[in-house]
């Protein structure tokens, strides 16, 4: 299926959206499996509710605007799934519905739809949910049992877990972000299929580790806790909201890592990855502008 | 803590944690101005920052050294507005002398556009401490205003290629964009 | 100016974007929106009144300066009234009461009043002021309902409602005003809001 996307500078003309979204969905699969294994059926339900409501809102919005229905391109499903993977495992179902509605209608739809939003929809939705319903967004459960036992995440008590535990992900946290092994598997798939290039994930993780170390924290633990790796692999790399030129991408990713490290170390919220990515999304048009003259007409070929 | 560290922390606070546009909401004018390009936005933002700094310092002097001793505190708003307009006008004249390009970006009534919430707000907020703090509140707050203006101009340039629904075009989508950036700035709460 | 301001059509806030700083900052409750809207409308009306009297004698640059000074003077009056009679409201509006002095609603409205007939200046000021106050109250009511589940302080939503806290925060205010303007344009049609405020 060939999509009729407008010539926004960020949408790749030759790759069709369905192929792209299919690849992302495949890459997210290990995280979904790990999430269900660790957090049980409720996690699966959240994913289903979130994806279904995102697709539904996308369809409703496109109908309301009198546009062609394009939900089969899979982009709304990907947004819904990424949002669910960013939720605590015992989050109430309506949280996923509200987040999906915000992501699809306000962050994306009001700006014109896929390719026109300047901020990552799932990330913005997570920030909305965290600001609006903090008690549900910070109710962490230990992965062992099915009953909701409130517990601290590794970001709050970094010494309680070994690097191996952090890596395998049997720790409290959002559904998709705990198992670093699964995320790396997904990232490998994205890199092998050339869906994304290495610049953004590598620069973001390097910057996060470096600045965490400067701020007096253990860089390995910093990389393996919270949503850093998940954000670097799946959210900072969003084609629509990241810059085009590789150098601009590196600055963008390094900035996201820096902001995340600063917020983790000094600000009120325990996790800063969301805000790091959102802020650099907002700065991405400026970064692109700095490099545009040199890459005009090359960016798309290079990204292929 | 040395003065330099304190000043740096104050800078971060004014630009990020207490951004005039995204947190204090005293920069609605930043949304209204159809800046046109990022370059124009940078010039207008820099000019506004200068006006904020100068008028905050002058207003501090006017308030503490003239109005309070004279027992004319209730005239403060009229005095502040007059001082702000005067400094905006003088700074615009000076900038036009220095660079014609800046003068063109500011337009005919640049001075009139500069008397806004951010400028008067900086004067009011700066009243709490000494004169240095007042001037820095204006300057650093102005840098935050400049950052916001440039970010918004970048996003607006991008939106020119977007299929924004007809009724959302212009100011409405600018406000939603600013709201989304404000959401991102919430990460700095507690910094 | 063509005197086409209205309460519903061409609303000064929802169509022209005049006075948007306080419209986002203080409209966290319906009462705040109403108080701010009325205070601003009062200052606008008085400014228009004086400008309608003397504005004809001034050139354009002087008009702006005089409007600004008048606006600052009437904002001071508004602050005294609020402080004396509505101290609680005055506290919750905070620094945005003195900022009425630079409200683009008054600066535009006052400058426009100059040179028009005296009656037209008053009528226009009145219509713009009421339109602004109505829009402010509505925006405040929506944000209060979403963000706290109350209307003018009274609980109206079931206790099970989990408030959308963001609606009462700056980010939510900016987005909701933008969406409100978009809805307004969709309902009342639009002639492009190409007007610049200060």
XYZ file of C-alpha atoms in Angstrom:
693
model
C 0.000 0.000 0.000
C 1.419 3.294 -1.070
C 0.678 6.226 1.130
C -0.004 9.674 -0.105
C 2.160 11.545 2.332
C 2.877 15.200 1.889
C 6.440 16.263 1.208
C 7.315 17.099 4.792
C 11.080 16.956 5.065
C 11.023 14.056 7.477
C 9.086 11.424 5.646
C 11.011 9.042 3.507
C 9.513 8.866 0.108
C 10.683 5.472 -1.045
C 10.035 3.405 2.021
C 6.408 2.869 2.470
C 4.934 3.477 5.865
C 3.537 0.007 6.241
C 6.925 -1.652 5.772
C 8.433 0.742 8.267
C 5.776 0.275 10.925
C 5.849 -3.489 10.408
C 9.552 -3.475 11.134
C 9.074 -1.411 14.272
C 6.329 -3.754 15.456
C 8.625 -6.759 14.927
C 11.375 -4.973 16.808
C 9.018 -4.262 19.706
C 7.989 -7.918 19.943
C 10.792 -9.053 22.306
C 9.913 -6.208 24.689
C 6.258 -7.212 24.626
C 7.149 -10.821 25.367
C 9.465 -9.816 28.211
C 6.794 -7.504 29.599
C 4.167 -10.235 29.622
C 6.565 -12.790 31.102
C 7.586 -10.467 33.917
C 4.350 -8.612 34.567
C 1.666 -11.067 33.508
C -1.696 -10.795 31.796
C -2.494 -7.217 32.939
C 0.454 -5.995 30.879
C -0.928 -7.806 27.836
C -4.341 -6.248 28.422
C -2.826 -2.770 28.610
C -1.045 -3.283 25.299
C -4.251 -4.480 23.654
C -6.355 -1.624 25.039
C -3.759 0.969 24.134
C -3.276 -0.253 20.554
C -6.994 -0.685 19.949
C -7.876 2.750 21.271
C -5.073 4.432 19.329
C -6.311 2.854 16.088
C -9.900 3.741 16.933
C -9.106 7.393 17.682
C -7.021 7.617 14.520
C -9.958 6.310 12.492
C -12.412 8.657 14.178
C -10.137 11.642 13.665
C -9.555 10.860 9.996
C -13.312 10.487 9.514
C -13.968 13.780 11.285
C -11.474 15.545 9.044
C -12.995 13.932 5.964
C -9.753 12.254 5.032
C -9.022 8.827 3.649
C -8.828 6.157 6.354
C -5.181 5.232 6.704
C -5.197 3.154 9.861
C -3.887 0.139 7.940
C -0.497 1.854 7.719
C 0.074 0.711 11.294
C 1.379 3.985 12.617
C -1.404 4.409 15.179
C -0.883 0.831 16.336
C 2.820 1.502 16.846
C 2.054 4.670 18.822
C -0.413 2.782 21.011
C 1.994 -0.078 21.622
C 4.934 2.184 22.470
C 2.702 4.105 24.859
C 1.607 0.891 26.594
C 5.216 -0.230 26.936
C 5.839 3.085 28.716
C 3.149 2.494 31.329
C 3.504 0.859 34.724
C 2.222 -2.741 34.520
C -0.764 -2.151 36.788
C -1.878 1.157 35.282
C -5.684 1.360 34.951
C -7.018 0.717 31.425
C -8.457 4.220 31.039
C -4.982 5.668 31.436
C -3.989 3.919 28.220
C -7.153 5.188 26.503
C -6.565 8.797 27.564
C -2.929 8.607 26.550
C -3.763 7.175 23.141
C -6.414 9.810 22.508
C -3.993 12.600 23.397
C -1.182 11.101 21.318
C -3.228 10.446 18.208
C -5.629 13.391 18.167
C -3.830 16.304 19.824
C -0.145 15.615 19.302
C -0.518 14.193 15.795
C -3.980 14.883 14.386
C -4.195 18.617 15.060
C -0.922 19.080 13.213
C -2.143 17.212 10.158
C -1.472 13.545 10.847
C 1.450 11.191 10.340
C 4.599 13.057 9.405
C 3.320 16.465 10.506
C 3.698 16.224 14.289
C 6.843 17.831 15.662
C 6.867 15.955 18.961
C 6.794 12.194 19.493
C 3.147 11.295 20.255
C 3.805 8.425 22.674
C 6.381 10.451 24.607
C 4.096 13.470 24.883
C 1.281 11.207 26.024
C 3.497 9.753 28.721
C 4.366 13.260 29.919
C 0.669 14.175 29.955
C -0.217 11.093 31.999
C 2.656 11.675 34.417
C 1.612 15.303 34.959
C -2.082 14.516 35.282
C -2.262 11.257 37.185
C 1.083 10.882 38.960
C -0.195 8.384 41.488
C -1.100 5.877 38.766
C 2.029 6.549 36.741
C 4.379 5.902 39.644
C 2.680 2.852 41.159
C 5.428 0.360 40.467
C 5.014 -3.335 41.045
C 7.640 -5.956 41.537
C 7.661 -8.341 38.574
C 7.474 -11.531 40.618
C 3.881 -11.916 41.688
C 0.576 -11.003 40.132
C -0.511 -8.974 43.130
C 0.351 -5.313 43.057
C 3.128 -4.779 45.549
C 4.340 -1.223 45.534
C 8.080 -0.983 45.258
C 10.838 1.406 44.324
C 12.410 1.416 40.868
C 16.157 1.089 40.369
C 16.271 4.836 39.673
C 15.265 5.504 43.259
C 17.387 2.816 44.885
C 20.239 2.133 42.466
C 22.260 -0.079 44.783
C 19.550 -2.698 45.267
C 20.107 -4.434 41.932
C 23.120 -5.938 40.213
C 23.899 -4.965 36.612
C 22.824 -8.452 35.486
C 19.416 -8.080 37.101
C 19.064 -4.655 35.493
C 20.064 -6.136 32.149
C 17.632 -9.059 32.242
C 14.903 -6.807 33.562
C 13.383 -8.685 36.469
C 12.944 -5.309 38.166
C 10.117 -2.851 38.776
C 9.521 -0.415 35.962
C 7.406 0.284 32.889
C 6.240 -2.752 30.933
C 8.638 -2.498 28.018
C 11.635 -0.744 29.480
C 12.937 -3.207 32.064
C 14.413 -5.984 29.914
C 17.487 -4.517 28.226
C 18.191 -7.843 26.467
C 14.858 -7.633 24.661
C 15.406 -3.985 23.767
C 18.842 -4.778 22.340
C 17.326 -7.586 20.278
C 14.766 -5.150 18.879
C 17.419 -2.529 18.262
C 19.525 -5.088 16.412
C 16.561 -5.872 14.160
C 16.036 -2.186 13.387
C 19.723 -1.777 12.561
C 20.002 -4.957 10.463
C 16.939 -4.072 8.406
C 18.318 -0.550 8.079
C 15.129 0.855 9.515
C 17.256 3.185 11.604
C 20.921 4.052 11.735
C 23.208 3.805 14.738
C 23.845 7.508 15.336
C 20.958 8.404 17.608
C 20.902 5.429 20.002
C 24.689 5.401 20.375
C 25.056 9.159 20.857
C 22.192 9.303 23.324
C 23.449 6.433 25.480
C 27.032 7.722 25.378
C 25.948 11.189 26.428
C 23.719 9.849 29.192
C 26.539 7.679 30.588
C 29.106 10.456 30.341
C 26.993 13.067 32.093
C 25.716 10.625 34.709
C 29.354 9.848 35.480
C 30.202 13.563 35.673
C 27.270 14.068 38.049
C 28.729 11.378 40.311
C 26.637 8.355 39.380
C 27.510 4.886 38.173
C 27.366 5.138 34.362
C 26.553 1.434 33.856
C 23.631 1.565 36.248
C 22.488 4.817 34.639
C 22.416 3.182 31.226
C 20.621 0.080 32.453
C 17.975 1.697 34.642
C 14.778 3.476 33.776
C 13.697 4.063 30.210
C 17.032 5.182 28.798
C 17.715 2.301 26.421
C 14.076 1.941 25.375
C 13.867 5.659 24.659
C 17.140 5.695 22.749
C 16.150 2.704 20.616
C 12.488 3.314 19.872
C 11.493 6.888 20.651
C 14.426 9.172 19.970
C 14.776 7.443 16.580
C 11.267 8.369 15.383
C 11.774 9.550 11.773
C 9.151 12.215 12.017
C 10.471 14.023 15.067
C 14.250 13.641 14.807
C 16.542 15.725 12.597
C 17.567 14.455 9.157
C 21.287 15.112 8.924
C 23.551 12.650 10.818
C 25.505 15.425 12.537
C 22.291 17.125 13.613
C 21.085 13.730 14.823
C 24.173 13.309 16.983
C 23.695 16.719 18.608
C 20.008 15.990 19.079
C 20.689 12.636 20.731
C 23.519 13.964 22.880
C 21.238 16.761 24.039
C 18.533 14.284 24.962
C 21.047 12.258 26.996
C 22.317 15.376 28.745
C 18.834 16.617 29.681
C 17.883 13.149 30.899
C 20.992 12.977 33.105
C 20.402 16.473 34.495
C 16.770 15.756 35.354
C 17.624 12.401 36.930
C 20.309 13.988 39.094
C 18.883 17.366 40.022
C 15.195 17.818 39.187
C 11.977 16.706 40.841
C 11.075 13.821 38.555
C 13.044 10.592 38.974
C 13.173 9.856 35.227
C 14.210 12.414 32.640
C 14.426 10.432 29.395
C 10.903 11.473 28.361
C 11.665 15.154 28.784
C 15.074 14.908 27.174
C 13.538 13.473 24.023
C 10.596 15.896 24.017
C 12.833 18.942 24.387
C 15.141 17.844 21.625
C 12.110 17.057 19.432
C 11.196 20.708 19.862
C 14.729 21.759 18.965
C 14.997 19.379 15.988
C 13.714 21.879 13.379
C 16.416 24.331 14.483
C 19.140 21.676 14.362
C 18.021 20.671 10.878
C 18.134 24.292 9.830
C 21.786 24.505 10.852
C 22.688 21.669 8.506
C 20.049 21.908 5.803
C 22.039 23.772 3.200
C 24.643 21.072 2.990
C 22.313 18.083 2.922
C 19.536 19.388 0.745
C 18.596 16.539 -1.554
C 20.978 14.083 0.086
C 19.361 13.329 3.424
C 16.768 10.991 2.079
C 19.188 8.994 -0.023
C 21.561 8.638 2.875
C 18.858 7.373 5.182
C 17.861 4.629 2.787
C 28.581 29.445 47.164
C 30.402 31.963 45.038
C 28.580 34.748 43.269
C 29.342 33.142 39.930
C 27.741 29.838 40.912
C 24.726 31.669 42.262
C 24.414 33.639 39.047
C 24.687 30.453 36.972
C 22.000 28.695 39.004
C 19.824 31.775 38.666
C 20.381 31.695 34.909
C 19.262 28.063 34.657
C 16.263 28.809 36.815
C 15.189 31.822 34.741
C 15.713 30.138 31.376
C 14.325 26.671 32.110
C 12.551 26.189 35.446
C 10.813 29.566 35.385
C 10.740 30.222 31.656
C 8.762 33.395 30.975
C 6.824 31.890 28.089
C 6.347 28.232 28.998
C 6.155 28.350 32.791
C 5.317 31.867 33.957
C 3.047 32.426 30.958
C 4.069 36.036 30.566
C 5.059 35.696 26.938
C 1.834 35.422 25.019
C 3.240 38.046 22.712
C 5.850 35.504 21.646
C 3.035 33.484 20.125
C 1.256 36.363 18.466
C 4.235 37.647 16.576
C 4.414 35.973 13.261
C 8.149 36.007 13.499
C 8.484 34.894 9.913
C 11.848 33.261 10.277
C 14.113 31.942 12.971
C 16.538 34.807 12.299
C 13.856 37.433 12.846
C 12.730 35.628 15.976
C 16.283 35.728 17.302
C 16.537 39.484 16.684
C 13.152 40.266 18.224
C 13.905 37.973 21.168
C 17.308 39.503 21.792
C 15.823 42.993 21.625
C 13.072 42.027 24.077
C 15.678 40.560 26.431
C 17.585 43.855 26.376
C 14.434 45.849 27.053
C 13.546 43.477 29.894
C 16.963 43.886 31.519
C 17.194 47.667 31.150
C 13.630 48.417 32.199
C 13.830 46.030 35.164
C 16.923 47.847 36.440
C 15.520 51.326 35.781
C 12.196 50.460 37.361
C 13.968 49.154 40.443
C 15.691 52.537 40.781
C 12.483 54.456 40.117
C 10.563 52.450 42.683
C 13.092 52.250 45.500
C 14.728 55.658 45.082
C 11.838 57.834 43.949
C 8.377 56.403 44.505
C 8.915 54.951 47.976
C 10.680 58.037 49.449
C 8.046 60.308 47.893
C 5.212 58.201 49.242
C 3.829 57.729 45.749
C 3.821 53.947 45.630
C 0.356 53.757 44.115
C 1.686 55.373 40.937
C 4.076 52.499 40.358
C 2.277 50.954 37.403
C 2.074 54.213 35.494
C 5.744 54.895 36.188
C 6.803 51.358 35.186
C 4.845 51.498 31.951
C 6.361 54.860 31.044
C 9.893 53.691 31.837
C 9.389 50.458 29.873
C 8.089 52.323 26.825
C 10.919 54.830 27.009
C 13.638 52.188 27.291
C 12.078 50.105 24.521
C 12.024 53.153 22.282
C 15.606 54.190 23.076
C 16.999 50.681 22.676
C 15.214 50.309 19.344
C 16.722 53.594 18.158
C 20.191 52.550 19.278
C 19.921 49.136 17.629
C 18.751 50.666 14.374
C 21.824 52.874 14.400
C 24.091 49.889 14.925
C 22.572 47.627 12.296
C 19.998 48.391 9.594
C 19.148 44.692 9.408
C 18.072 44.679 13.035
C 16.063 47.827 12.437
C 14.251 46.164 9.548
C 13.439 43.092 11.639
C 12.054 45.222 14.444
C 9.825 47.104 12.041
C 8.259 50.525 12.332
C 6.680 50.185 15.751
C 9.100 47.732 17.324
C 9.075 49.788 20.496
C 5.306 49.512 20.808
C 5.430 45.728 20.402
C 8.085 45.402 23.087
C 5.914 46.751 25.885
C 4.336 43.454 26.815
C 3.656 41.125 29.711
C 7.219 39.812 29.766
C 8.790 43.263 30.076
C 6.480 44.561 32.799
C 6.462 41.143 34.477
C 10.262 41.135 34.736
C 10.124 44.558 36.421
C 7.491 43.377 38.895
C 9.252 40.117 39.730
C 12.654 41.820 39.998
C 11.397 44.101 42.743
C 12.014 41.450 45.413
C 15.798 41.784 45.734
C 18.619 44.218 45.032
C 19.250 46.046 41.787
C 21.640 43.412 40.455
C 19.033 40.759 40.949
C 16.453 42.948 39.229
C 18.675 43.457 36.195
C 19.561 39.758 36.059
C 15.906 38.768 36.342
C 15.276 40.876 33.273
C 18.300 39.672 31.345
C 18.059 35.956 32.140
C 14.286 35.979 31.881
C 14.791 37.647 28.522
C 17.157 34.880 27.445
C 14.427 32.386 28.308
C 12.029 34.469 26.219
C 14.539 34.451 23.370
C 14.921 30.656 23.595
C 11.150 30.225 23.517
C 10.740 32.561 20.563
C 13.421 30.740 18.563
C 12.067 27.275 19.393
C 8.564 28.340 18.399
C 9.801 29.928 15.180
C 11.570 26.673 14.274
C 8.407 24.686 14.875
C 6.320 27.208 12.944
C 8.636 27.013 9.966
C 8.172 23.270 10.027
C 4.407 23.622 10.237
C 4.359 25.434 6.914
C 4.762 22.032 5.292
C 2.075 20.403 7.416
C -1.563 19.668 6.727
C -2.891 21.520 9.768
C -6.723 21.660 9.631
C -7.952 25.027 8.339
C -9.547 26.159 11.583
C -6.390 25.382 13.577
C -4.009 27.334 11.320
C -2.152 30.297 12.763
C -2.487 31.194 16.401
C -4.430 28.072 17.533
C -1.771 25.614 16.403
C 0.970 27.908 17.763
C -0.712 27.729 21.155
C -0.956 23.941 21.017
C 2.723 23.763 19.970
C 3.678 26.033 22.856
C 1.628 23.831 25.187
C 3.498 20.729 24.029
C 6.852 22.454 24.536
C 5.629 23.602 27.955
C 4.881 19.945 28.692
C 8.512 19.149 27.876
C 9.707 22.027 30.095
C 7.825 20.453 33.006
C 10.736 18.045 33.315
C 12.736 20.858 34.897
C 10.342 21.214 37.820
C 12.307 21.032 41.040
C 15.663 21.755 39.382
C -11.034 49.587 12.544
C -14.368 48.428 11.233
C -16.302 48.021 14.468
C -16.952 44.359 13.838
C -15.964 43.224 17.280
C -18.558 41.108 18.929
C -19.284 38.901 21.852
C -19.800 35.811 19.728
C -18.629 36.813 16.278
C -15.031 38.022 16.134
C -14.447 37.402 19.809
C -11.381 39.400 20.902
C -9.803 36.452 22.723
C -10.915 33.439 20.697
C -10.575 35.011 17.266
C -8.044 37.792 17.604
C -5.910 36.412 20.406
C -5.950 39.677 22.339
C -4.983 39.430 25.987
C -3.786 35.835 25.829
C -1.189 36.041 28.630
C -3.740 36.191 31.475
C -6.120 34.034 29.440
C -3.710 31.146 29.901
C -2.173 32.090 33.217
C -5.101 32.742 35.534
C -8.003 30.798 34.023
C -7.435 27.797 36.251
C -10.913 28.267 37.714
C -14.124 29.803 36.410
C -14.095 32.434 39.149
C -10.541 33.502 38.319
C -11.467 33.743 34.645
C -14.547 35.804 35.448
C -12.670 38.117 37.841
C -9.812 38.693 35.429
C -12.179 39.130 32.507
C -14.308 41.716 34.307
C -11.308 43.605 35.681
C -9.732 43.793 32.226
C -13.044 44.743 30.631
C -13.504 47.545 33.165
C -10.053 48.954 32.490
C -10.689 48.650 28.741
C -13.988 50.499 29.004
C -12.455 53.388 30.964
C -9.494 53.588 28.581
C -11.811 53.616 25.562
C -13.908 56.307 27.236
C -10.958 58.650 27.681
C -9.416 57.831 24.318
C -12.784 58.446 22.670
C -12.742 61.907 24.217
C -9.180 62.985 23.569
C -7.768 60.459 21.105
C -8.734 62.422 18.013
C -6.215 65.094 18.847
C -3.258 62.708 18.939
C -1.094 61.242 16.203
C -0.501 57.506 16.010
C 2.665 57.270 18.099
C 1.278 59.490 20.823
C -1.932 57.470 20.806
C -0.070 54.334 21.761
C 1.865 56.052 24.539
C -1.242 57.717 25.970
C -3.202 54.467 25.786
C -0.429 52.698 27.642
C -0.348 55.291 30.414
C -4.145 55.304 30.729
C -4.195 51.531 30.758
C -1.584 51.475 33.532
C -3.582 54.006 35.523
C -6.824 52.051 35.227
C -5.008 48.793 35.981
C -3.867 50.431 39.232
C -7.496 51.279 39.961
C -8.519 47.703 39.212
C -5.833 46.457 41.570
C -7.037 48.746 44.361
C -10.634 47.645 43.877
C -9.686 43.965 43.892
C -7.393 44.370 46.862
C -9.994 46.251 48.865
C -13.143 44.307 48.062
C -12.050 40.901 46.729
C -8.806 40.139 48.560
C -9.019 36.371 47.989
C -9.541 36.808 44.253
C -6.750 39.393 44.177
C -4.379 36.889 45.772
C -5.179 34.116 43.345
C -4.791 36.419 40.323
C -1.477 37.606 41.772
C 0.961 39.426 39.517
C -1.449 39.278 36.591
C -3.585 42.063 38.077
C -0.902 44.751 37.569
C -0.125 43.129 34.214
C -3.559 44.282 33.028
C -1.614 47.471 32.287
C -0.028 45.840 29.228
C -2.962 43.689 28.163
C -2.999 43.749 24.385
C -6.797 43.858 24.586
C -6.658 47.324 26.155
C -3.703 48.581 24.122
C -5.413 47.638 20.850
C -8.908 48.549 21.933
C -7.823 51.892 23.371
C -5.765 52.887 20.341
C -8.657 51.976 18.059
C -11.106 53.997 20.112
C -9.157 57.153 19.305
C -10.539 59.096 16.407
C -13.807 57.214 16.268
C -16.944 58.808 17.516
C -17.291 58.931 21.265
C -20.387 56.692 21.307
C -18.811 54.167 18.953
C -15.687 54.030 21.110
C -17.721 53.226 24.227
C -19.912 50.684 22.455
C -16.924 48.937 20.957
C -15.113 48.872 24.294
C -18.184 47.441 25.973
C -18.700 44.699 23.391
C -15.017 43.753 23.329
C -14.856 43.732 27.124
C -17.921 41.544 27.526
C -16.733 39.210 24.772
C -13.378 38.867 26.510
C -14.924 38.299 29.953
C -17.314 35.655 28.601
C -14.477 33.805 26.859
C -12.288 33.994 29.976
C -15.075 32.626 32.182
C -15.811 29.774 29.777
C -12.145 28.836 29.504
C -11.819 28.978 33.280
C -14.903 26.814 33.696
C -13.612 24.157 31.296
C -10.191 24.069 32.935
C -11.704 23.924 36.418
C -14.063 21.126 35.433
C -11.309 19.035 33.827
C -8.570 19.871 36.278
C -10.512 19.711 39.537
C -13.931 18.267 38.743
C -15.666 21.368 40.113
C -17.651 24.330 38.749
C -17.270 27.656 40.584
C -15.907 25.659 43.503
C -18.824 23.205 43.777
C -18.168 19.542 43.099
C -20.172 18.526 40.037
C -18.465 15.381 38.779
C -18.760 12.039 40.554
C -16.098 11.341 43.157
C -14.716 8.575 40.958
C -13.525 11.182 38.449
C -9.754 11.409 38.501
C -8.980 15.030 37.613
C -6.886 15.743 34.537
C -4.404 17.822 36.500
C -2.657 19.044 33.372
C -5.726 21.115 32.448
C -4.955 23.455 35.339
C -1.220 23.657 34.553
C 0.453 26.052 32.085
C 0.929 23.404 29.390
C -2.711 22.379 29.560
C -3.845 25.999 29.514
C -1.902 26.757 26.336
C -3.229 23.656 24.586
C -6.826 24.150 25.713
C -6.864 27.781 24.599
C -5.454 26.719 21.230
C -8.087 24.012 20.876
C -10.815 26.422 22.001
C -9.739 28.877 19.307
C -9.733 26.094 16.727
C -13.241 25.011 17.745
C -14.384 28.623 17.685
C -13.031 29.022 14.171
C -14.673 25.780 13.088
C -18.062 26.866 14.462
C -18.099 30.546 13.508
C -16.035 30.304 10.360
C -13.007 32.447 10.003
C -11.621 35.297 8.044
C -8.052 34.385 9.046
C -6.975 35.807 12.367
C -4.339 37.965 10.792
C -4.425 40.645 13.421
C -1.352 41.373 15.456
C -1.621 42.135 19.124
C 1.062 43.704 21.220
